[in-house]
Amino acid sequence: MTRKIDVKLYGAFRQYSPNKSVTVSLPAEATVSSLRQAFAEQFDDDNARALLKASAFATDEAVLDEQEPVPSDKPLSILPPVCGG
């Protein structure tokens, strides 16, 4: 059984998609690591894939670890690194 996961895009990721989110299909028991792999397949651009390696997946409440199951009841976002001063 697979499910579709919408991931909201922020920051630099928005330049790689005309939409503000990307939808990926995952097995029901997928981890964040497998979400990362499926998400990477959505981009043809090497810079987007490099950005993904430095980014984190998160819910509105927490940053997710790679080994965690992908939550089915919470919106997900990809958070690129930022800098500030």
Backbone as JSON, one array per atom type, in Angstrom:
{
  "sequence": "MTRKIDVKLYGAFRQYSPNKSVTVSLPAEATVSSLRQAFAEQFDDDNARALLKASAFATDEAVLDEQEPVPSDKPLSILPPVCGG",
  "N": [[0.85, -1.18, 0.0], [0.6, 2.17, -0.88], [1.08, 5.67, -0.22], [0.31, 9.11, -0.81], [2.37, 11.87, -0.3], [2.44, 15.19, 0.53], [4.8, 17.72, 0.37], [5.69, 20.74, 1.65], [7.37, 23.48, 0.17], [10.09, 25.59, 0.93], [12.07, 28.6, 1.01], [15.04, 28.35, -0.87], [14.2, 26.1, -2.3], [11.89, 26.7, -3.67], [12.54, 27.73, -6.15], [12.83, 25.57, -7.77], [10.44, 24.42, -8.38], [7.26, 25.12, -9.77], [5.13, 25.04, -8.13], [4.1, 25.34, -4.69], [4.58, 23.14, -3.31], [5.62, 19.67, -3.3], [4.64, 16.5, -4.41], [5.03, 13.2, -3.38], [5.1, 9.63, -3.77], [4.92, 7.07, -1.41], [5.71, 4.02, 0.4], [3.44, 2.78, 2.9], [4.71, 2.43, 5.37], [6.97, 4.06, 5.34], [10.15, 5.64, 6.02], [11.7, 8.75, 7.07], [14.12, 8.89, 5.76], [13.62, 7.36, 3.42], [11.7, 9.01, 2.34], [13.3, 11.21, 1.75], [14.87, 10.14, -0.31], [12.9, 9.58, -2.29], [11.98, 12.15, -2.68], [14.25, 13.38, -3.77], [14.26, 12.26, -6.3], [12.46, 13.77, -7.65], [13.69, 15.94, -8.7], [15.68, 17.2, -11.34], [17.89, 18.69, -11.24], [21.22, 19.13, -10.21], [22.02, 20.95, -8.27], [19.73, 21.26, -6.74], [19.55, 18.73, -5.63], [21.87, 18.72, -4.1], [21.23, 20.74, -2.32], [19.14, 19.49, -1.03], [20.51, 17.52, 0.45], [21.54, 19.0, 2.54], [19.35, 19.81, 3.91], [16.41, 19.68, 6.05], [13.64, 17.6, 6.94], [10.45, 18.38, 8.24], [7.71, 18.63, 10.59], [5.0, 20.79, 11.56], [5.68, 21.0, 14.14], [8.12, 19.76, 14.84], [11.52, 18.95, 13.91], [12.39, 16.26, 11.84], [13.96, 13.09, 12.37], [16.1, 11.0, 10.4], [15.53, 8.27, 10.65], [12.96, 8.11, 11.58], [9.47, 7.23, 11.25], [7.48, 8.4, 8.52], [5.21, 10.85, 9.29], [1.7, 10.41, 9.13], [-0.38, 12.03, 9.64], [0.21, 14.7, 9.74], [1.13, 17.87, 8.34], [3.93, 18.17, 6.12], [7.18, 19.64, 5.69], [10.0, 20.82, 3.8], [13.0, 22.0, 4.92], [15.32, 24.18, 3.97], [18.84, 24.97, 4.56], [19.64, 27.98, 6.27], [21.05, 31.26, 6.52], [22.07, 33.9, 8.6], [22.35, 37.07, 10.17]],
  "CA": [[0.0, 0.0, 0.0], [1.35, 3.42, -0.95], [0.33, 6.89, 0.08], [0.89, 10.31, -1.38], [2.81, 12.81, 0.71], [2.72, 16.55, 0.07], [5.87, 18.38, 1.13], [5.75, 22.17, 1.38], [8.7, 23.98, -0.17], [10.45, 26.9, 1.47], [13.38, 29.15, 0.65], [15.65, 28.07, -2.18], [13.51, 25.02, -3.02], [10.8, 27.22, -4.5], [13.0, 28.0, -7.51], [12.86, 24.32, -8.52], [9.09, 23.94, -8.66], [6.3, 26.21, -9.88], [4.17, 24.9, -7.03], [4.68, 25.55, -3.36], [4.76, 21.82, -2.68], [5.93, 18.53, -4.16], [3.96, 15.29, -3.94], [5.75, 11.96, -3.64], [4.43, 8.4, -3.34], [5.75, 6.27, -0.51], [5.04, 2.92, 1.1], [2.76, 3.22, 4.12], [5.63, 2.39, 6.52], [8.21, 4.73, 4.94], [10.88, 6.5, 6.96], [12.11, 10.05, 6.52], [15.19, 8.59, 4.82], [13.04, 6.98, 2.13], [11.08, 10.23, 1.82], [14.38, 12.0, 1.16], [15.24, 9.51, -1.59], [11.8, 9.81, -3.24], [11.95, 13.59, -2.94], [15.37, 13.68, -4.67], [13.91, 11.81, -7.65], [11.58, 14.78, -8.25], [14.49, 17.04, -9.22], [16.73, 16.87, -12.32], [18.96, 19.65, -11.03], [22.21, 18.71, -9.21], [22.02, 21.91, -7.16], [18.58, 20.93, -5.88], [19.9, 17.52, -4.87], [22.85, 19.13, -3.09], [20.47, 21.48, -1.3], [18.38, 18.5, -0.26], [21.39, 16.85, 1.4], [21.78, 19.88, 3.69], [18.05, 20.26, 4.4], [15.72, 18.81, 7.0], [12.18, 17.47, 6.85], [9.85, 18.77, 9.52], [6.28, 18.92, 10.74], [4.86, 22.13, 12.14], [6.08, 20.93, 15.54], [9.45, 19.2, 15.1], [12.38, 18.47, 12.83], [12.32, 14.8, 11.85], [15.18, 12.31, 12.19], [16.07, 10.15, 9.2], [15.0, 6.94, 10.94], [11.56, 8.19, 12.03], [8.44, 7.0, 10.24], [6.87, 9.63, 7.99], [3.88, 11.01, 9.9], [0.59, 10.39, 8.16], [-1.45, 12.94, 10.05], [0.73, 16.05, 9.92], [1.75, 18.43, 7.14], [5.39, 18.1, 6.11], [7.91, 20.69, 4.99], [11.45, 20.66, 3.67], [13.6, 23.23, 5.41], [16.7, 24.35, 3.53], [19.64, 25.72, 5.52], [19.58, 29.44, 6.13], [22.08, 31.98, 7.26], [21.58, 35.19, 9.05], [23.36, 37.84, 10.86]],
  "C": [[0.89, 1.25, 0.0], [0.44, 4.58, -0.56], [1.06, 8.06, -0.55], [1.16, 11.3, -0.26], [3.08, 14.15, 0.04], [3.77, 17.16, 0.99], [5.9, 19.85, 0.72], [7.19, 22.59, 1.14], [8.9, 25.37, 0.42], [11.81, 27.31, 0.91], [13.81, 28.77, -0.75], [14.94, 26.96, -2.95], [12.43, 25.55, -3.94], [11.24, 27.53, -5.93], [12.97, 26.74, -8.38], [11.49, 23.76, -8.84], [8.14, 25.12, -8.77], [5.24, 26.17, -8.77], [4.87, 25.16, -5.71], [4.83, 24.24, -2.6], [5.11, 20.8, -3.76], [5.23, 17.33, -3.56], [4.77, 14.07, -4.34], [4.9, 10.79, -3.15], [5.4, 7.56, -2.54], [4.98, 5.08, 0.02], [4.46, 3.43, 2.41], [3.71, 3.3, 5.31], [6.95, 3.09, 6.23], [8.82, 5.54, 6.07], [11.21, 7.83, 6.27], [13.25, 9.85, 5.52], [14.65, 8.19, 3.45], [12.26, 8.13, 1.51], [12.13, 11.08, 1.13], [14.76, 11.45, -0.21], [14.15, 9.76, -2.64], [11.71, 11.29, -3.63], [13.06, 13.96, -3.93], [15.05, 13.3, -6.11], [13.0, 12.82, -8.37], [12.37, 15.89, -8.95], [15.56, 16.53, -10.18], [17.99, 17.68, -12.07], [19.92, 19.16, -9.92], [22.26, 19.66, -8.02], [20.86, 21.64, -6.21], [18.89, 19.7, -5.03], [20.93, 17.83, -3.8], [22.17, 19.89, -1.96], [19.69, 20.51, -0.41], [19.25, 17.81, 0.79], [21.61, 17.67, 2.66], [20.48, 20.33, 4.36], [17.42, 19.23, 5.33], [14.23, 18.76, 6.69], [11.62, 17.75, 8.23], [8.33, 18.78, 9.43], [6.19, 20.35, 11.25], [5.41, 22.17, 13.56], [7.52, 20.48, 15.79], [10.19, 18.89, 13.81], [12.47, 16.96, 12.96], [13.68, 14.17, 11.65], [14.99, 11.37, 11.01], [15.41, 8.79, 9.45], [13.54, 6.94, 11.38], [10.61, 7.8, 10.9], [7.88, 8.34, 9.76], [5.48, 9.75, 8.6], [2.79, 11.05, 8.84], [-0.47, 11.43, 8.47], [-0.99, 14.38, 10.23], [1.29, 16.57, 8.61], [3.27, 18.39, 7.27], [5.97, 19.25, 5.3], [9.35, 20.25, 4.82], [12.07, 22.01, 3.99], [15.05, 23.31, 4.94], [17.5, 25.1, 4.59], [19.51, 27.21, 5.23], [20.78, 30.05, 6.85], [21.51, 33.33, 7.63], [22.68, 35.93, 9.78], [22.76, 38.67, 11.96]]
}
